[in-house]
PDB file of C-alpha atoms in Angstrom:
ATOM      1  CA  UNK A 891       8.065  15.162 -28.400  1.00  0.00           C
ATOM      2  CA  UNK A 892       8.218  13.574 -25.126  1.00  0.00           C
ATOM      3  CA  UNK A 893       3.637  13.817 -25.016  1.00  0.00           C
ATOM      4  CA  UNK A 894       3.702  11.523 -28.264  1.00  0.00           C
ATOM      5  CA  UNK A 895       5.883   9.280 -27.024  1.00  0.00           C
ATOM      6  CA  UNK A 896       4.258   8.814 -23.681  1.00  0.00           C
ATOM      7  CA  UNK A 897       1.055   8.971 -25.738  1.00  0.00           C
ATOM      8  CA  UNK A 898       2.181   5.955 -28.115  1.00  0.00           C
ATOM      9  CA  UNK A 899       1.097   3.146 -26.716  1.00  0.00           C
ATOM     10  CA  UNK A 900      -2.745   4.592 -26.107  1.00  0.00           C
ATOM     11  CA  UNK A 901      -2.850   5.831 -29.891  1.00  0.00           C
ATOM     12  CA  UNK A 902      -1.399   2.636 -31.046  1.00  0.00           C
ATOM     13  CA  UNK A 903      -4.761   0.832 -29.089  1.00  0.00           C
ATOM     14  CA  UNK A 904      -6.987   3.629 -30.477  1.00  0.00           C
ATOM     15  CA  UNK A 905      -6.084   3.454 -34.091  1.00  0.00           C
ATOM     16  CA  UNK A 906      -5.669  -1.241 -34.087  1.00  0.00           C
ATOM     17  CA  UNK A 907      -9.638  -0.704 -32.085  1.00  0.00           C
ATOM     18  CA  UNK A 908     -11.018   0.605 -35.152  1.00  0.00           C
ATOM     19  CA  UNK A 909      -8.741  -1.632 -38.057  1.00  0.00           C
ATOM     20  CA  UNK A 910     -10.787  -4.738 -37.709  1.00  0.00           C
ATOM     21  CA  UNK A 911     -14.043  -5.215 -39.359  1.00  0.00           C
ATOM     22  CA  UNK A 912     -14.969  -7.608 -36.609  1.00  0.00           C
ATOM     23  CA  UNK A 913     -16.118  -5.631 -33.826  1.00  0.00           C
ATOM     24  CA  UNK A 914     -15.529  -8.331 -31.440  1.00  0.00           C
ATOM     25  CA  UNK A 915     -11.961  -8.886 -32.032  1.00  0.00           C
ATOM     26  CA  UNK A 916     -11.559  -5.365 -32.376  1.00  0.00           C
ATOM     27  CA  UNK A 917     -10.722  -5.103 -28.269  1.00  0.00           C
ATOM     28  CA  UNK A 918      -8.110  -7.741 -28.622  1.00  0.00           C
ATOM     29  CA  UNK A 919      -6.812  -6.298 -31.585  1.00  0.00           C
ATOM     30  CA  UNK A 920      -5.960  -3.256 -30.016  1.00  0.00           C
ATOM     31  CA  UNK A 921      -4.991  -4.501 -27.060  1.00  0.00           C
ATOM     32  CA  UNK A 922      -2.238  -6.376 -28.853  1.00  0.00           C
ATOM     33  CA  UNK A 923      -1.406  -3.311 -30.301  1.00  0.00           C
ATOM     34  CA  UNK A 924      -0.931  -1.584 -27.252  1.00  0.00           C
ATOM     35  CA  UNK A 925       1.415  -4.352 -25.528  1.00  0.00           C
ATOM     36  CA  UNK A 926       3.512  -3.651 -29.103  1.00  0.00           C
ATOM     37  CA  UNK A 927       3.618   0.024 -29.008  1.00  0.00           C
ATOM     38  CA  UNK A 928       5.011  -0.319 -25.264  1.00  0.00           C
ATOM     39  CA  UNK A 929       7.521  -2.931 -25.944  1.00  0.00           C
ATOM     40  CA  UNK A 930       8.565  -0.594 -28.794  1.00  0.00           C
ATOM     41  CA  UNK A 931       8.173   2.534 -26.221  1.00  0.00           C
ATOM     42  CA  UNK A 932      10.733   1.046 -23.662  1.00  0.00           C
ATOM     43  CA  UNK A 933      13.242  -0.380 -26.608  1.00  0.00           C
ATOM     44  CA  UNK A 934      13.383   3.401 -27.791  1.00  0.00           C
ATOM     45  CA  UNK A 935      13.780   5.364 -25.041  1.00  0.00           C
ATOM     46  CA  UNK A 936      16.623   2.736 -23.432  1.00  0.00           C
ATOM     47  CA  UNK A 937      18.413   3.076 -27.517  1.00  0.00           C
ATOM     48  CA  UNK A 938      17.633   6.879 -27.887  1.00  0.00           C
ATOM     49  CA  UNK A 939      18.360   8.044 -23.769  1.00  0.00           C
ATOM     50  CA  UNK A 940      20.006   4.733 -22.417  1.00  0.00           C
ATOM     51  CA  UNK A 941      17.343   5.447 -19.742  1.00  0.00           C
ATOM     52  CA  UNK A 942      13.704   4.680 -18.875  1.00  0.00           C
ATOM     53  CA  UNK A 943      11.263   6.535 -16.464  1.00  0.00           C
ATOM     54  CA  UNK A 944       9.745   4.793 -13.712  1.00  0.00           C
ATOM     55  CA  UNK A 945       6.530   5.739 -15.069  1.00  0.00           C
ATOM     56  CA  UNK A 946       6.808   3.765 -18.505  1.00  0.00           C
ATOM     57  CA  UNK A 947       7.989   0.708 -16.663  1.00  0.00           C
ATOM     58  CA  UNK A 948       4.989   0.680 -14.590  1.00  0.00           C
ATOM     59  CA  UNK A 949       2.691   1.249 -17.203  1.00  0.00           C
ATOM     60  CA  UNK A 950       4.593  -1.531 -19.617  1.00  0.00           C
ATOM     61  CA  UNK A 951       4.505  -4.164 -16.707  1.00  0.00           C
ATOM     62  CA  UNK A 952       0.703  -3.437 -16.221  1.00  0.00           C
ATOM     63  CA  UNK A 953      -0.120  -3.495 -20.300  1.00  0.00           C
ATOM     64  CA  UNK A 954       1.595  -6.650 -20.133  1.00  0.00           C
ATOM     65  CA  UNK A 955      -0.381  -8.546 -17.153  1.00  0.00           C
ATOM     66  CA  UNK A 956      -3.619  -6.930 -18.095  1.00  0.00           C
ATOM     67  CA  UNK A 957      -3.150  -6.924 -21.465  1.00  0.00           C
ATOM     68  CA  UNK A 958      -1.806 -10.409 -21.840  1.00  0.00           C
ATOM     69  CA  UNK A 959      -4.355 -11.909 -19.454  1.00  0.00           C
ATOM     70  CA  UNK A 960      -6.983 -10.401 -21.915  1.00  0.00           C
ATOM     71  CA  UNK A 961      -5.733 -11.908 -24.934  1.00  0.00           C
ATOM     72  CA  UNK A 962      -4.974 -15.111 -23.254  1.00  0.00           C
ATOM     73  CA  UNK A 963      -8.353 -15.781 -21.545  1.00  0.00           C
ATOM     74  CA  UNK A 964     -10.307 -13.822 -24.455  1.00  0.00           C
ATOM     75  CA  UNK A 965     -11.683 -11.273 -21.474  1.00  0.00           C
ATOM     76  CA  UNK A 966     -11.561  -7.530 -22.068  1.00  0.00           C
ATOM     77  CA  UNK A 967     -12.126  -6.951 -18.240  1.00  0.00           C
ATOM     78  CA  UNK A 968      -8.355  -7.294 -17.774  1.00  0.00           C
ATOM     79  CA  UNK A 969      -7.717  -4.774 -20.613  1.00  0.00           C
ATOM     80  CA  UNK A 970     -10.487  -2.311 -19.409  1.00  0.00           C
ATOM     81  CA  UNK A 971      -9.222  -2.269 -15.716  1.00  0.00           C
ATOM     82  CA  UNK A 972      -5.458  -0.967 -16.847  1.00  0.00           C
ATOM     83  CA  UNK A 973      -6.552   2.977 -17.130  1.00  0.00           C
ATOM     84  CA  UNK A 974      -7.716   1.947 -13.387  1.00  0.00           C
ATOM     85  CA  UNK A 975      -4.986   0.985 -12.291  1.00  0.00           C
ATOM     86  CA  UNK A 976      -2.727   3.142 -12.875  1.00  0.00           C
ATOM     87  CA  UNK A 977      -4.614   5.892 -12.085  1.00  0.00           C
ATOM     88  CA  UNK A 978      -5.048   4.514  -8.636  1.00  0.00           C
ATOM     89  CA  UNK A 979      -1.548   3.492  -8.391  1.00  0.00           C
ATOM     90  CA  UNK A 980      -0.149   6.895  -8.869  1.00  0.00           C
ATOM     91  CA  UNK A 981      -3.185   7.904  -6.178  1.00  0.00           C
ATOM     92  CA  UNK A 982      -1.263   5.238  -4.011  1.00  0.00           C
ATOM     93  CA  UNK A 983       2.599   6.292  -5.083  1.00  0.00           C
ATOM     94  CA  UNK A 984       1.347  10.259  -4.543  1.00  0.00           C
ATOM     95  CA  UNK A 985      -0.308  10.219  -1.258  1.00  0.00           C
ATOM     96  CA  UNK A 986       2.293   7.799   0.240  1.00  0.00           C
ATOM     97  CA  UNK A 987       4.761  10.450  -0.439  1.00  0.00           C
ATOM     98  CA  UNK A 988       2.644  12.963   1.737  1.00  0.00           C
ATOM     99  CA  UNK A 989       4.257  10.688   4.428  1.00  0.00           C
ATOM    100  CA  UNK A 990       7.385   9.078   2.804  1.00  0.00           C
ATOM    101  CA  UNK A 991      10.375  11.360   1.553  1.00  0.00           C
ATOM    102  CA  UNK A 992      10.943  14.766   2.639  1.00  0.00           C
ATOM    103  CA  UNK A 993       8.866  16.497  -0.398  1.00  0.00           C
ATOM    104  CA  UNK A 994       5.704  15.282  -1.516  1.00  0.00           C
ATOM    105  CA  UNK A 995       6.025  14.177  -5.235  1.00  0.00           C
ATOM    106  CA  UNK A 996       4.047  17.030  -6.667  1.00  0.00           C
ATOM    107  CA  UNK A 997       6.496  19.050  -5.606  1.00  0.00           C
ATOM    108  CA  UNK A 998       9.376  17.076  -6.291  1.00  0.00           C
ATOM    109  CA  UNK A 999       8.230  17.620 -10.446  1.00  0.00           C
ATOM    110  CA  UNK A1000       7.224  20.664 -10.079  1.00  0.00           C
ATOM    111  CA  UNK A1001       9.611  22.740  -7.317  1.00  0.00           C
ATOM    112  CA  UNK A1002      11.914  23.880 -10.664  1.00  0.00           C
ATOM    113  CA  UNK A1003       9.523  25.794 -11.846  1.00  0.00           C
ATOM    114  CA  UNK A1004       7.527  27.401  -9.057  1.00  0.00           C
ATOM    115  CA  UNK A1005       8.196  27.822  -4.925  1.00  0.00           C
ATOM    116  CA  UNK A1006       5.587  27.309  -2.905  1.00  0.00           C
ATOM    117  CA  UNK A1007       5.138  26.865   0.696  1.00  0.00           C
ATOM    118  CA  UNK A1008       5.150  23.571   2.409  1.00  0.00           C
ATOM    119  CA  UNK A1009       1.051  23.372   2.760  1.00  0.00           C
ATOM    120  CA  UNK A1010       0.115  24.661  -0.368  1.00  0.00           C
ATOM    121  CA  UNK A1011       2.569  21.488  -1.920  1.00  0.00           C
ATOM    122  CA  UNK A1012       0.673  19.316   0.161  1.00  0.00           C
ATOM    123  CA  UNK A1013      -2.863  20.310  -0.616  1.00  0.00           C
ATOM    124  CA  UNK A1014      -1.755  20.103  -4.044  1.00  0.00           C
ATOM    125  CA  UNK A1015      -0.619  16.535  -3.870  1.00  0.00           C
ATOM    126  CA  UNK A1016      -3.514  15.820  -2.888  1.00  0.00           C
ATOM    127  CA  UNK A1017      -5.506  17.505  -5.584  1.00  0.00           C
ATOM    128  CA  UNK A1018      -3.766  15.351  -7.535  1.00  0.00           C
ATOM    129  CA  UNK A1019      -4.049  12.033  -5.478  1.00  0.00           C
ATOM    130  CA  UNK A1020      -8.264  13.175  -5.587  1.00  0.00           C
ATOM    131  CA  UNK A1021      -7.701  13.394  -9.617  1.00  0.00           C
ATOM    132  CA  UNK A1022      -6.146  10.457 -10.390  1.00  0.00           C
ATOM    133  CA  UNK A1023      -8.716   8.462  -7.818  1.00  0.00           C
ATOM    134  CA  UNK A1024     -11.588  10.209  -9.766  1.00  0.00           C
ATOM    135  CA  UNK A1025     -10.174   9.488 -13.078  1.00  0.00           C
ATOM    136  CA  UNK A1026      -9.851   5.360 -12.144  1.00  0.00           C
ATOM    137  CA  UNK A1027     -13.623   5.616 -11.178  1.00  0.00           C
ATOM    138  CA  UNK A1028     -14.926   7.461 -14.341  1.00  0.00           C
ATOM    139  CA  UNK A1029     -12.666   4.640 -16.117  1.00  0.00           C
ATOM    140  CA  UNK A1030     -14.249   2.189 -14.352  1.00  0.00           C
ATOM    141  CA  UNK A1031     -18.201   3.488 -14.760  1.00  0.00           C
ATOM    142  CA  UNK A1032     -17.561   4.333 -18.590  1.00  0.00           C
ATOM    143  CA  UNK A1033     -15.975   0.800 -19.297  1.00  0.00           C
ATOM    144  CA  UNK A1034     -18.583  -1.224 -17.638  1.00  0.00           C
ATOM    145  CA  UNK A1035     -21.794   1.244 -17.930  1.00  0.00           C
ATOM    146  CA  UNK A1036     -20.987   1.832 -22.042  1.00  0.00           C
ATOM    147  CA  UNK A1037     -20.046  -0.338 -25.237  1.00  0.00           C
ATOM    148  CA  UNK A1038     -16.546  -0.701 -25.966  1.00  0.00           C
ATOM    149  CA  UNK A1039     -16.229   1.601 -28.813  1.00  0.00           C
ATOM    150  CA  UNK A1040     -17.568   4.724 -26.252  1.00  0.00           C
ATOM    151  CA  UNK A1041     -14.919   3.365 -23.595  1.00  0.00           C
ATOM    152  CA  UNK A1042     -12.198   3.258 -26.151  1.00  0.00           C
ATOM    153  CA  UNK A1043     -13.051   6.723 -27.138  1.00  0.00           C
ATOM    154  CA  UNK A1044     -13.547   7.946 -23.537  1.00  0.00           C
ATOM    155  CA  UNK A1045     -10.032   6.162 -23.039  1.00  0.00           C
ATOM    156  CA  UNK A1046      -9.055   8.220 -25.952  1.00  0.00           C
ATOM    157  CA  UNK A1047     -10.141  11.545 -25.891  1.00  0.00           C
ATOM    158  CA  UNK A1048     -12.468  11.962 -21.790  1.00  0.00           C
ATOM    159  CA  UNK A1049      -9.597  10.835 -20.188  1.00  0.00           C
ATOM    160  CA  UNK A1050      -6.822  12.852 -22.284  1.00  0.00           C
ATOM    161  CA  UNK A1051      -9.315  16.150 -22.009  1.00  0.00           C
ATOM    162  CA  UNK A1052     -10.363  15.274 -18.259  1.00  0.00           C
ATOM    163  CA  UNK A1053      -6.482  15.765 -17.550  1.00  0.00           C
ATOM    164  CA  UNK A1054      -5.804  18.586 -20.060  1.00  0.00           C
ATOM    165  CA  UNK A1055      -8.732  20.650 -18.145  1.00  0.00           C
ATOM    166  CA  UNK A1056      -7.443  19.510 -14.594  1.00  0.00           C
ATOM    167  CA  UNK A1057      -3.853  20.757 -15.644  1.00  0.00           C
ATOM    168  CA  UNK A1058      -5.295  24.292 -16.721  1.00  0.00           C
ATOM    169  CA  UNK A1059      -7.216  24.264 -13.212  1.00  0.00           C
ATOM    170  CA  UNK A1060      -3.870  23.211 -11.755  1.00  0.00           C
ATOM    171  CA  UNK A1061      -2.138  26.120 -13.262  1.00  0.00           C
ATOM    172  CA  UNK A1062      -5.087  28.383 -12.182  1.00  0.00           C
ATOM    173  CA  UNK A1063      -4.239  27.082  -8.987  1.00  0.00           C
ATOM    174  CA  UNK A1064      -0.511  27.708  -9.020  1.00  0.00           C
ATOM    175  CA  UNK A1065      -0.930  31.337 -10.631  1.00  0.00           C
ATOM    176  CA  UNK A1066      -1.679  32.525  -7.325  1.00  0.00           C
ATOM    177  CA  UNK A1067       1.573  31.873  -5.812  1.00  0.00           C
ATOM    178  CA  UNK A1068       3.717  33.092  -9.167  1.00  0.00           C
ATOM    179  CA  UNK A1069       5.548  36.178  -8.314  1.00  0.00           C
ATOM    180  CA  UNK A1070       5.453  38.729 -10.409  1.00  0.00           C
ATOM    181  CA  UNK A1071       8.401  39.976 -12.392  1.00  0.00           C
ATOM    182  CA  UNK A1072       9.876  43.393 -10.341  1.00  0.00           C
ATOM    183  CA  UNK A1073      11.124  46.193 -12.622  1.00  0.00           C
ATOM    184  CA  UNK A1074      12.198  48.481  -9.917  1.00  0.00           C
ATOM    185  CA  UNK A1075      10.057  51.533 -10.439  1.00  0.00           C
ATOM    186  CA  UNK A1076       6.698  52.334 -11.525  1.00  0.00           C
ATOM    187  CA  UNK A1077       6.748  50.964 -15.140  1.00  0.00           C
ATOM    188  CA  UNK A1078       7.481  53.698 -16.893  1.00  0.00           C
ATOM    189  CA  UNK A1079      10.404  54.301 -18.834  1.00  0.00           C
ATOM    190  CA  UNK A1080      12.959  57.062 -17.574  1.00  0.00           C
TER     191      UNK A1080
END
């Protein structure tokens, strides 16, 4: 449940992109879209959990400049810079906790469910501040090298499969350090 409602706000812009029959509005279409589904994103979870992650804020406040510059000056180079952004602002927020904070963030998400030593949380914090750097710069080549119906669908379905593959790799990754359940014998029954 809580994927689709993260995901809202980028299926709301996918779905308005391909409504109008005017391919040129079609950008600012979606991109009011997208500042709606977010508005409606933050009213829920506050009604639903009284509570909001940092992480929806952010990404509100930045649909909201970005978005709202593009509809106000008619310029989808705000709108197309937002996946950018972000990505490179949780590069920023991740590898300043490397330094900042007793854990690095990585590990402050993921410690629950796996223990790992101190240097294998930091090289993977920075796996992930190398990811989300990489993704902003495959944002950025796709939405100025392509037409804006292969950006919206890289927006849609490279970036969401980019991460889905770097999350199996991640797991790969952290299989390593699992430990492995101890039955006390040589698994066989008595």
């Amino acid at each position: 449940m809580k994927f689709l409602v993260d995901f809202f706000p980028v299926l709301a812009f996918f779905i308005a992109f391909y409504i109008p029959g005017d391919r040129e509005q079609a950008i600012y279409v979606a991109t009011a879209a997208a500042i709606i589904a977010s508005a409606i994103q933050i009213a829920g979870l506050w009604l639903m959990q009284h509570k909001i992650e940092k992480m929806h804020v952010i990404t509100f406040l930045l649909i909201l400049v970005l978005g709202g510059a593009t509809l106000l000056l008619h310029d989808k180079t705000f709108i197309k810079w937002k996946p950018t952004a972000v990505n490179w602002l949780f590069a920023f927020v991740f590898l300043g906790s490397q330094f900042i904070g007793a854990k690095p963030l990585v590990q402050r998400m993921l410690e629950q469910a796996v223990q790992l030593p101190r240097n294998v949380w930091l090289r993977l914090n920075l796996i992930w501040v190398v990811f989300f750097l990489v993704m902003g710069g495959a944002n950025l080549y796709v939405a100025f090298s392509f037409s804006d119906e292969i950006w919206v669908n890289f927006k849609m379905f490279g970036i969401l499969g980019l991460t889905f593959v770097f999350v199996i790799g991640q797991s790969l990754f952290l299989s390593r350090y699992m430990e492995q359940p101890k039955n006390g014998g040589n698994g066989e029954g008595a």
